[in-house]
CSV table of C-alpha atoms in Angstrom, one decimal:
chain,number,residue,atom,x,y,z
A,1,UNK,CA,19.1,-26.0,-16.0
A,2,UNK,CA,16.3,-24.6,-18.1
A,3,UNK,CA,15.7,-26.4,-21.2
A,4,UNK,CA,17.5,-24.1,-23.2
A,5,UNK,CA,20.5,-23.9,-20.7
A,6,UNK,CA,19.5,-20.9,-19.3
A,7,UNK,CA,20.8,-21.1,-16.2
A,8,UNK,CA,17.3,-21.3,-13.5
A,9,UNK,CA,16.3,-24.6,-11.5
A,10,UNK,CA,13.3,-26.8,-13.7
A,11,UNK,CA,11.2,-27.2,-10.0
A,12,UNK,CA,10.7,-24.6,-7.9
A,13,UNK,CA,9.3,-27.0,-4.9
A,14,UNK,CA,11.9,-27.0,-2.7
A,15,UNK,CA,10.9,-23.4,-1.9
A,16,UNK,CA,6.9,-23.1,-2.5
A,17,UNK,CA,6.7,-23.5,1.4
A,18,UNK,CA,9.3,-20.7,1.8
A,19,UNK,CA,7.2,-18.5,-1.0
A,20,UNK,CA,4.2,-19.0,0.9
A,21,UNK,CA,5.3,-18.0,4.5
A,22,UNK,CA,7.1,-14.7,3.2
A,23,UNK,CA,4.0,-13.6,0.8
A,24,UNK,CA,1.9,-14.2,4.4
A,25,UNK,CA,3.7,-12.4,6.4
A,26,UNK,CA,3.9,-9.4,4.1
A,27,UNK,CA,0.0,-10.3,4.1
A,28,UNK,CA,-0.4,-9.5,7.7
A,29,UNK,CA,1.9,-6.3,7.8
A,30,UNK,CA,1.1,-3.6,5.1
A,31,UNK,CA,2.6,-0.5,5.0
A,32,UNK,CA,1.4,2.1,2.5
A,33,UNK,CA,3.4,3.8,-0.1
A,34,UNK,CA,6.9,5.5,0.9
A,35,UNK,CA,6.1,3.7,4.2
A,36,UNK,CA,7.7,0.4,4.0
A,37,UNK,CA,10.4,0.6,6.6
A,38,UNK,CA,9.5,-3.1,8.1
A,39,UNK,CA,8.6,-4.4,4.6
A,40,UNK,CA,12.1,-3.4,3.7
A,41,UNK,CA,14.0,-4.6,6.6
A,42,UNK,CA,12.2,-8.2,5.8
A,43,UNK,CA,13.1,-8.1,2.2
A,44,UNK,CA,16.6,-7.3,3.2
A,45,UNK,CA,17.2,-10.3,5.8
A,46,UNK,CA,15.5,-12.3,3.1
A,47,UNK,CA,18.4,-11.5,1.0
A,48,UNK,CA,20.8,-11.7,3.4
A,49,UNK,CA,20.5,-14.5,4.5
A,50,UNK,CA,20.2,-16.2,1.2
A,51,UNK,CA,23.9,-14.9,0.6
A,52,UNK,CA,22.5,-11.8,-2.1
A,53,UNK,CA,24.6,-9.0,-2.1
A,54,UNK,CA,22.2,-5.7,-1.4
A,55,UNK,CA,23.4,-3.4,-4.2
A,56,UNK,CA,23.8,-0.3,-1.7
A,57,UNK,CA,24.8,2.2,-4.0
A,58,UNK,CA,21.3,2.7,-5.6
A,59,UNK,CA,20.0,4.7,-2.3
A,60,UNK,CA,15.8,4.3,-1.9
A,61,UNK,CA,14.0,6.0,0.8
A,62,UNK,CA,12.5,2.5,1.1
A,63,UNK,CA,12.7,-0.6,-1.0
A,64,UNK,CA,15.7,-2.3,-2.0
A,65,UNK,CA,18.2,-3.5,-4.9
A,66,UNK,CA,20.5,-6.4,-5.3
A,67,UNK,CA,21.9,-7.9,-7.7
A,68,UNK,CA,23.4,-11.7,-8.6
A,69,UNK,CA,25.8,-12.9,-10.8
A,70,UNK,CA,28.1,-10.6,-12.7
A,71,UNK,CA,30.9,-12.7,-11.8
A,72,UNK,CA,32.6,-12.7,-15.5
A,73,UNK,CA,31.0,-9.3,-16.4
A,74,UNK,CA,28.2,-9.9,-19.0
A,75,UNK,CA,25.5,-7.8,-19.4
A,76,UNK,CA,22.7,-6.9,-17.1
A,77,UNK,CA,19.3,-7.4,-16.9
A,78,UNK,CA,16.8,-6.2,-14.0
A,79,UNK,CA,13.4,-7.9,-12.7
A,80,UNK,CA,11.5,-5.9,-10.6
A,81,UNK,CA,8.4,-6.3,-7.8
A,82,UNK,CA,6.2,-3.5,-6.0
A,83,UNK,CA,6.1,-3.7,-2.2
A,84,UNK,CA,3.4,-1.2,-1.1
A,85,UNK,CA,0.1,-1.6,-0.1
A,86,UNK,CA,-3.3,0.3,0.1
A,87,UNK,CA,-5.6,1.9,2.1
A,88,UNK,CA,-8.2,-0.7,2.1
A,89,UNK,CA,-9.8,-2.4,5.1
A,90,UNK,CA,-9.3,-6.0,4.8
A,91,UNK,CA,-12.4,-8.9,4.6
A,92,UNK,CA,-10.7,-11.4,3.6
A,93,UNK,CA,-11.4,-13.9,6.9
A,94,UNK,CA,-7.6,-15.4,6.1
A,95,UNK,CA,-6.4,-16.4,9.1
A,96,UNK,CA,-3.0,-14.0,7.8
A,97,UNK,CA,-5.4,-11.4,7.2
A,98,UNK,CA,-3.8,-7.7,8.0
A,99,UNK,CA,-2.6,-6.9,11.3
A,100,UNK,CA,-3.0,-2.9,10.7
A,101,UNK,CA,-6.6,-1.6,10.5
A,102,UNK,CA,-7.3,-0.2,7.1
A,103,UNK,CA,-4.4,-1.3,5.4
A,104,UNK,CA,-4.2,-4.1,3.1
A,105,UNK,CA,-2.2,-5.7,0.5
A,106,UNK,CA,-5.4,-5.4,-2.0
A,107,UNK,CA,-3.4,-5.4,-5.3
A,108,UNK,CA,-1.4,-8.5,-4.3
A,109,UNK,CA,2.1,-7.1,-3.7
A,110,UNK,CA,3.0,-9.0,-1.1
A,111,UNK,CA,2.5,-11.7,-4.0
A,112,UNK,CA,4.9,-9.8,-6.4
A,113,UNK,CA,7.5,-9.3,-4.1
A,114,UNK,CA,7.5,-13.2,-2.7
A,115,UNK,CA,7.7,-14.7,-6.3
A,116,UNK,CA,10.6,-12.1,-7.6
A,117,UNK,CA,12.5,-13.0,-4.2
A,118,UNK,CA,11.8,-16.8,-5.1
A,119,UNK,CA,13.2,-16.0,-8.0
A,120,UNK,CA,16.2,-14.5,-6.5
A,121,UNK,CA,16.5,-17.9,-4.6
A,122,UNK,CA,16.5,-19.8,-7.7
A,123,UNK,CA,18.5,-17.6,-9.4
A,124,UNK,CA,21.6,-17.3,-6.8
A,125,UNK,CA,22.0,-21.4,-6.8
A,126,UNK,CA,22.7,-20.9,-10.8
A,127,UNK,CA,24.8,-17.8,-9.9
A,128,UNK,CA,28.3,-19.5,-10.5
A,129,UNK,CA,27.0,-20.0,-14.7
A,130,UNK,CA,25.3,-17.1,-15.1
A,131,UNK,CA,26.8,-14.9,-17.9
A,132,UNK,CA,26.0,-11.4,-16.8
A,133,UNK,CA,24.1,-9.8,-14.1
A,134,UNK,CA,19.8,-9.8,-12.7
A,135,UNK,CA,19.5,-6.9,-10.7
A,136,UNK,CA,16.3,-7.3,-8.9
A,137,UNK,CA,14.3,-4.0,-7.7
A,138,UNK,CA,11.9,-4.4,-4.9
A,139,UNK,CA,10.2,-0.9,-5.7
A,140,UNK,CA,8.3,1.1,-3.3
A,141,UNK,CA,5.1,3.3,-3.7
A,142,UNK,CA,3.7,1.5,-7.1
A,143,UNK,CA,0.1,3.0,-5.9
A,144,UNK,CA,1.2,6.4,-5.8
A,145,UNK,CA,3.0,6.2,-9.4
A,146,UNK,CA,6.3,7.8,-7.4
A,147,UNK,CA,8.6,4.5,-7.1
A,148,UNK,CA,10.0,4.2,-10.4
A,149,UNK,CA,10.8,7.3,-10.7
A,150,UNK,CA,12.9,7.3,-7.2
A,151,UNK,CA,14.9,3.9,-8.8
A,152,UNK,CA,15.8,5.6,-12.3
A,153,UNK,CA,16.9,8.6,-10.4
A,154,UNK,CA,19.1,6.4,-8.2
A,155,UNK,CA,21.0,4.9,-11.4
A,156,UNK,CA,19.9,1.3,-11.3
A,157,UNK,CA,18.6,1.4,-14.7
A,158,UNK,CA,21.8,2.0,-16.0
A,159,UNK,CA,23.6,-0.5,-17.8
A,160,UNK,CA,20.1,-2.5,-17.8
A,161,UNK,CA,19.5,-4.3,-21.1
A,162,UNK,CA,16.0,-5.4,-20.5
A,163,UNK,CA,13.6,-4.9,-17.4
A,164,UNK,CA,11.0,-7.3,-16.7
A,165,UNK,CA,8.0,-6.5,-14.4
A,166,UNK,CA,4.9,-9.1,-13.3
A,167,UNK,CA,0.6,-8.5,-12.0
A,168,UNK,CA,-1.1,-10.8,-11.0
A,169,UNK,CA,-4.2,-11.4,-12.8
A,170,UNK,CA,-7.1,-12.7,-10.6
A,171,UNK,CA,-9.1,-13.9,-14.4
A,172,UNK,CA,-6.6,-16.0,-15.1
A,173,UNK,CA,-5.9,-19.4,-13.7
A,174,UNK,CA,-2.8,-20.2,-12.2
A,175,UNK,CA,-0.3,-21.8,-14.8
A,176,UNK,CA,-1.2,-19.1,-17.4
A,177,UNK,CA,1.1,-16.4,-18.4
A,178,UNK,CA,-0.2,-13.3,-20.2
A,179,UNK,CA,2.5,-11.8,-22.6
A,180,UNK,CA,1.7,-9.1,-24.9
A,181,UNK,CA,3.5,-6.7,-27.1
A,182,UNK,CA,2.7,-3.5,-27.6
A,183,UNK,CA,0.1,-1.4,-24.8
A,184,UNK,CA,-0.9,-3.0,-22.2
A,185,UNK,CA,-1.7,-0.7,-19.7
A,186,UNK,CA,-3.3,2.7,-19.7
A,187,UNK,CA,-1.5,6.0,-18.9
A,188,UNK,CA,-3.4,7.5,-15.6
A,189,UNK,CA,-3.8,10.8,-15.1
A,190,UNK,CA,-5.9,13.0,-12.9
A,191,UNK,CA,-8.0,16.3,-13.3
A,192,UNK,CA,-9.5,18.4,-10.7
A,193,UNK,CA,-11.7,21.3,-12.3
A,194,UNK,CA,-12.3,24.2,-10.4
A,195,UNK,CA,-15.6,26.4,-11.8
A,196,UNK,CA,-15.9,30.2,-9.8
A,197,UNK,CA,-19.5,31.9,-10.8
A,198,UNK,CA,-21.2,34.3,-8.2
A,199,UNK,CA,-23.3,33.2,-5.7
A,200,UNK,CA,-26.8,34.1,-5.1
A,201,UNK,CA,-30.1,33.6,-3.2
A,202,UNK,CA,-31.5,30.3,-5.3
A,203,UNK,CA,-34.9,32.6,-5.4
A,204,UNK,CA,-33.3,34.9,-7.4
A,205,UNK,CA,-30.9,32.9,-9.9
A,206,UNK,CA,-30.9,36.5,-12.3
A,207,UNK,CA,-28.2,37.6,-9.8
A,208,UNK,CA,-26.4,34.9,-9.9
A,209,UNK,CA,-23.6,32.9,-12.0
A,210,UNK,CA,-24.6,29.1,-11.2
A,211,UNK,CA,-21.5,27.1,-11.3
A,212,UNK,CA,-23.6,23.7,-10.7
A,213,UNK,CA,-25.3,24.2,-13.8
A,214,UNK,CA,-21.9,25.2,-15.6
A,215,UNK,CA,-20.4,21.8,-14.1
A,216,UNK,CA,-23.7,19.7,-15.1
A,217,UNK,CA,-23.0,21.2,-19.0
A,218,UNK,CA,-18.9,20.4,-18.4
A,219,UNK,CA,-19.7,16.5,-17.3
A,220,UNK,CA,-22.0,16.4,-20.6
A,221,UNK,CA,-19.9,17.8,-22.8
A,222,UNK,CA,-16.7,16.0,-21.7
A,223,UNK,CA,-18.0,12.8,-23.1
A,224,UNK,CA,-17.8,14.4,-26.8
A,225,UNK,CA,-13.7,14.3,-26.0
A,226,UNK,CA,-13.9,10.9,-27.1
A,227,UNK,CA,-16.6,10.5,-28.9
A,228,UNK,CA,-15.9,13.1,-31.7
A,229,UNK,CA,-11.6,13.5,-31.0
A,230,UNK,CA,-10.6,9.8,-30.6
A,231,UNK,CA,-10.6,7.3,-33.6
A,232,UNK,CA,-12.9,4.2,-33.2
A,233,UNK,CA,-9.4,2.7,-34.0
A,234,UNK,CA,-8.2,4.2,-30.8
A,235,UNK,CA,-9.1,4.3,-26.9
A,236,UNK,CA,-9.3,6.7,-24.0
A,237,UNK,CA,-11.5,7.1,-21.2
A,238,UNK,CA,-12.7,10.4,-19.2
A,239,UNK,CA,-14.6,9.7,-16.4
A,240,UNK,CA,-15.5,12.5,-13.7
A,241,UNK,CA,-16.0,10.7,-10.3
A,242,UNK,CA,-16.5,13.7,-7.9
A,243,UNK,CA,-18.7,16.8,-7.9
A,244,UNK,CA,-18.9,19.1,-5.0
A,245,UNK,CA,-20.7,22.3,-5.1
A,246,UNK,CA,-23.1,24.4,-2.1
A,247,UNK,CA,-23.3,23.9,1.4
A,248,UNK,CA,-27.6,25.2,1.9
A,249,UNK,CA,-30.9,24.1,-0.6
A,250,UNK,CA,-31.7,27.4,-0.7
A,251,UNK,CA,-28.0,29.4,-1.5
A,252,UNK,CA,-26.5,29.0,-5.5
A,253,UNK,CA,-22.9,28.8,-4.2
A,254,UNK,CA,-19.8,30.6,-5.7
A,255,UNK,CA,-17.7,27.8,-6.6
A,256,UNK,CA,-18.1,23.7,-8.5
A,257,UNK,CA,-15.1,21.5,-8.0
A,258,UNK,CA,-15.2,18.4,-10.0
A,259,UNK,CA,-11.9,15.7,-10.3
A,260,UNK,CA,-12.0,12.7,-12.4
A,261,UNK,CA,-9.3,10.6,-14.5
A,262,UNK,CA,-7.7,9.8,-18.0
A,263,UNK,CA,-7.3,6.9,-19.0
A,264,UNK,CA,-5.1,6.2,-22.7
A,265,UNK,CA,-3.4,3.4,-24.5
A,266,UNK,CA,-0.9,6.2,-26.4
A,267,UNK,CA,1.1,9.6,-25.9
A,268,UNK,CA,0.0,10.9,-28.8
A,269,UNK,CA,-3.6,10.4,-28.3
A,270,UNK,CA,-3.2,11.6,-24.6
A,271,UNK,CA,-2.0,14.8,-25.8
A,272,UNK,CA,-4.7,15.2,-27.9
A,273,UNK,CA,-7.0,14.9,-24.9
A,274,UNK,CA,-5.5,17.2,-22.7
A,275,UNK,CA,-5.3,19.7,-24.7
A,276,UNK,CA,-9.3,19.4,-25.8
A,277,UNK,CA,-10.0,19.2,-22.3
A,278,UNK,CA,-8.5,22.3,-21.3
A,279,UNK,CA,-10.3,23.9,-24.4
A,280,UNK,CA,-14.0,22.1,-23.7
A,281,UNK,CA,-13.8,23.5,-20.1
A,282,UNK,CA,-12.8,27.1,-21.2
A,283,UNK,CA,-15.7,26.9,-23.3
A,284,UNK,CA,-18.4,25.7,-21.3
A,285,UNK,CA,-17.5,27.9,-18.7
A,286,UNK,CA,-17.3,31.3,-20.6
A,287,UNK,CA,-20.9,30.4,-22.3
A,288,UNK,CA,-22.4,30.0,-18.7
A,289,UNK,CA,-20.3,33.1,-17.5
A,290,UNK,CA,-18.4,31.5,-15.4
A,291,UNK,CA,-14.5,30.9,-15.3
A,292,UNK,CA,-12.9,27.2,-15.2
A,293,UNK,CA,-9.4,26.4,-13.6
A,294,UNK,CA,-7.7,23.2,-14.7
A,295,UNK,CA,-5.3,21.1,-13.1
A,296,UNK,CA,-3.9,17.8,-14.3
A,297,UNK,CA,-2.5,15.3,-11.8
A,298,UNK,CA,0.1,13.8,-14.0
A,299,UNK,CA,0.3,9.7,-13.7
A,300,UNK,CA,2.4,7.3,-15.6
A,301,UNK,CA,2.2,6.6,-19.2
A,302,UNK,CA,1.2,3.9,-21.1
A,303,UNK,CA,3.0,0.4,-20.1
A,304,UNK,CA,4.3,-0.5,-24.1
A,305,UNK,CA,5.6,-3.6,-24.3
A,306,UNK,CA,9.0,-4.9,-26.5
A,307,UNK,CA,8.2,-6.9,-29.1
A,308,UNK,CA,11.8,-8.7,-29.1
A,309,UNK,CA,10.7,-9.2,-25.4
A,310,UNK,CA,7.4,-10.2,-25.5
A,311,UNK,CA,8.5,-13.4,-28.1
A,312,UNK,CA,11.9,-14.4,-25.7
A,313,UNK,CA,9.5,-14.1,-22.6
A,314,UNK,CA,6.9,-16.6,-24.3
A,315,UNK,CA,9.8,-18.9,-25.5
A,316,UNK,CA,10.3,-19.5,-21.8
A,317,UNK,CA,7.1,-19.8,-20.8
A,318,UNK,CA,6.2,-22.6,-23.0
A,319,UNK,CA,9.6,-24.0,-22.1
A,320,UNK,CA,8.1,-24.7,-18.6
A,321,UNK,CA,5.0,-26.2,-20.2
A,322,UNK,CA,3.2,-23.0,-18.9
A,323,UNK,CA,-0.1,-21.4,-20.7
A,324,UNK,CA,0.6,-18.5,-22.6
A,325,UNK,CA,-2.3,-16.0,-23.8
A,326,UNK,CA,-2.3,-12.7,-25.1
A,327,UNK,CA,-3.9,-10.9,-22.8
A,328,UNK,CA,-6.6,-7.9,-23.2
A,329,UNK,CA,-5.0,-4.3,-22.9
A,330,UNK,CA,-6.2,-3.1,-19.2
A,331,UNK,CA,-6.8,0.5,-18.4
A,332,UNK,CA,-5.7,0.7,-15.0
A,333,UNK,CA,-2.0,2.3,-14.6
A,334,UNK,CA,1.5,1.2,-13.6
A,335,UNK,CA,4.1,3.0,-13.1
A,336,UNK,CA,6.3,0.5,-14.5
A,337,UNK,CA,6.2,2.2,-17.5
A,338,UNK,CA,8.5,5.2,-16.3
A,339,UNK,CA,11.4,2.2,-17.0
A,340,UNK,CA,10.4,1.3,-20.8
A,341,UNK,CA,11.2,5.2,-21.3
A,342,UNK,CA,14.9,4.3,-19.6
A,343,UNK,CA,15.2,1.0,-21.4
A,344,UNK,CA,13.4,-1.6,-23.2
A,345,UNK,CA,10.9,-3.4,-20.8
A,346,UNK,CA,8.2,-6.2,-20.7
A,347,UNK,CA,5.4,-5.9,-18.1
A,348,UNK,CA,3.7,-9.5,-17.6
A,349,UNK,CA,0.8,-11.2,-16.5
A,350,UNK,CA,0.7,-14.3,-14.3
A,351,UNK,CA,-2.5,-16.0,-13.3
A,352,UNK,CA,-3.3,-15.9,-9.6
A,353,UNK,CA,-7.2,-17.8,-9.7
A,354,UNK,CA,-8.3,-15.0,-7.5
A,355,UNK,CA,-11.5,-14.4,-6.4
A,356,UNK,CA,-12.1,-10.7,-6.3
A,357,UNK,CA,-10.2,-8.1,-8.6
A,358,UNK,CA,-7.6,-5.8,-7.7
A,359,UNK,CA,-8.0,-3.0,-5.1
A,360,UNK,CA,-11.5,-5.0,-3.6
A,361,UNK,CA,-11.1,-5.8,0.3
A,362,UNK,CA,-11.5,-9.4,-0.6
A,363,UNK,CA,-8.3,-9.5,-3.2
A,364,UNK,CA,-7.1,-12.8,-2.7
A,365,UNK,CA,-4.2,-15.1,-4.7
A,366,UNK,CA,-4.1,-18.7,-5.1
A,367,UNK,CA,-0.5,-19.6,-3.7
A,368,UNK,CA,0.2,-22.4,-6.2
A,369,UNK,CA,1.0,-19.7,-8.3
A,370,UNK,CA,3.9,-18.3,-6.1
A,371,UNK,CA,6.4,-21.2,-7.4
A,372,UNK,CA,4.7,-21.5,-10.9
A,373,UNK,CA,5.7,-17.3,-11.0
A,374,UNK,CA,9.3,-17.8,-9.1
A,375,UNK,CA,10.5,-20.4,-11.6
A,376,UNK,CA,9.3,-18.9,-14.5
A,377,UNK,CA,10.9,-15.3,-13.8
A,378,UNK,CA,14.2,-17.2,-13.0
A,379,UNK,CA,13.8,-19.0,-16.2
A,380,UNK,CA,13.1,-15.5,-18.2
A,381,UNK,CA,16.1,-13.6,-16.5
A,382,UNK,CA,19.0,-16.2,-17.0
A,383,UNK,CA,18.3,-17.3,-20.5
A,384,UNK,CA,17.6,-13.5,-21.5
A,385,UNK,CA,21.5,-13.3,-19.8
A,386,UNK,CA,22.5,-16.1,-22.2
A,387,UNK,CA,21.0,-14.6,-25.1
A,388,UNK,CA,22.3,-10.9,-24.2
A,389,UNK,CA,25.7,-12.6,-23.6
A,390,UNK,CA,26.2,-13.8,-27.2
């Protein structure tokens, strides 16, 4: 029993060797985002053959949902785990290194979905005192921000009290568990801007409306987004991280493309943005004579913690004797946060020791963490059930 009677296993030994050999084999066989027909089919038999019921009325084109307990009723609460991978070409030298040339699990998924399912296992020996339901959601295409949205519009948010949600972090050292309430992750959004002048011979620029020199001014003037919209108090980030423009030295070409993200901590202060980025690139582009064409490649929001969740979640952390930090915000996204606009929800950091950060071809975890992260999860879920339940 956890040491509040919550319901999970105290050691989570019995199955580190279990952990390790289903994170590995997910290791060697990534499949990218809306791909993951064999990474589902494992996940499945996984369950199965622990005796988890598959909760098959929550269709997925991949990925699956299944729930334990809910025996007597009770109330419901849902961890979740991303499955896909990323087009990344692995040099790790693991001896489970990838199988599939230029796919890897870079972002450590394959670590995500072992320690939920150990969780699962933990969770499903406890299942006979558990008062209420874990639904646990092995969600596809994380990378491509289109996963949660598939599982809210397949109903298996409803009924959900809390939803809980776990990265590795590669700066923190295993036993450590980074809680925090409030943002946490950045929204991520994309731009592509499209600049149309007229073409000319680059000996006679007179006859010409130069749309490199248009995008040179936009990229300058961009930065003042920030700088001069944004309190100090506040964050965002635009970056442009692609210009393409001309196809000869000596020909002043029609057209400048240029794509780059948005990165913010809040909805108001993305709105802001947006809307003085469409404005600074009409600007720029009418003073050079040119015309600009904007187009936003809408990503997640921002991943805002519960507070009520947050405290609970570090209650059971220490209860395990782990490490718990408050972590710093991060501005990369996670599409995660299309759940905390369904229900309240708590995205978590666990410490993995890694050497290399996310998304690098050398992304590695330290494996010690895979029970640490199991029983801790299993902890969280069946006391939140007991607190829920009263």
């Amino acid at each position: 029993m956890g040491a509040n009677g919550g319901g999970a296993v105290v050691s989570a030994d019995t199955i580190k060797e279990k952990l390790v050999a289903v994170r590995r084999h997910l290791h060697q066989y990534p499949e990218l985002s809306l791909e993951e027909v064999q990474t589902t089919a494992y996940i499945r038999r996984q369950l199965e053959e622990a005796g988890i019921r598959i909760a098959t009325q929550y269709a997925l084109p991949t990925g699956v949902i299944a729930e334990i307990g809910g025996l007597r009723g009770g109330p419901i609460v849902a961890l979740r785990a991303d499955i896909d991978a990323l087009p990344v070409t692995e040099e790790t030298g693991l001896p489970f290194a990838s199988k599939v040339p230029g796919k890897m699990h870079a972002c450590g998924h394959d670590f995500h979905t072992a320690a939920i399912l150990g969780a699962a296992l933990l969770l499903k020996e406890q299942e006979d005192k558990l008062p209420g339901t874990v639904r646990i959601i092995f969600q596809p295409a994380e990378e491509k921000a289109a996963g949660a949205v598939k599982v809210v519009a397949s109903g298996a948010l409803e009924g959900v009290r809390a939803i809980y949600g776990l990265h590795n972090k590669p700066d923190l050292p295993v036993g450590t568990i980074g809680i925090r309430s409030g943002p946490l992750m950045a929204s991520a959004d994309g731009f592509l801007v499209e600049l149309e002048g007229v073409g000319s011979h680059a000996a006679v620029p007179e006859a010409s409306v130069d749309p490199i020199v248009a995008a040179a001014y936009l990229i300058t003037a961009l930065q003042s987004i920030v700088s001069r919209n944004v309190s100090p108090l506040d964050s965002a980030v635009v970056s442009v991280t692609r210009l393409n423009s001309g196809t000869a030295w000596n020909v002043i070409p029609e057209k400048a493309v240029l794509d780059g993200t948005l990165r913010t901590f809040d909805e108001e202060v993305r709105a802001r943005v947006v809307k003085r980025f469409g404005e600074v690139a009409d600007g720029v582009a009418a003073a050079y004579g040119a015309k600009a064409s904007l187009r936003w490649l809408q990503g997640p929001p921002p991943v805002h913690n519960d507070a009520g969740l947050a405290a609970a979640a570090a209650d059971a952390a220490k209860r395990l004797g782990l490490n718990v930090i408050e972590p710093k915000p991060s501005p990369a996204g996670e599409d995660f946060a299309f759940y905390q606009k369904e229900v309240p929800g708590l995205f978590i950091f666990v410490g993995t020791s890694g050497p290399k950060e996310w998304h690098h071809p050398a992304f590695d975890v330290d494996e010690r963490a895979l029970p640490v992260t199991a029983q801790f999860f299993a902890e969280l879920a069946a006391s939140e059930l007991n607190r829920f339940a009263t």
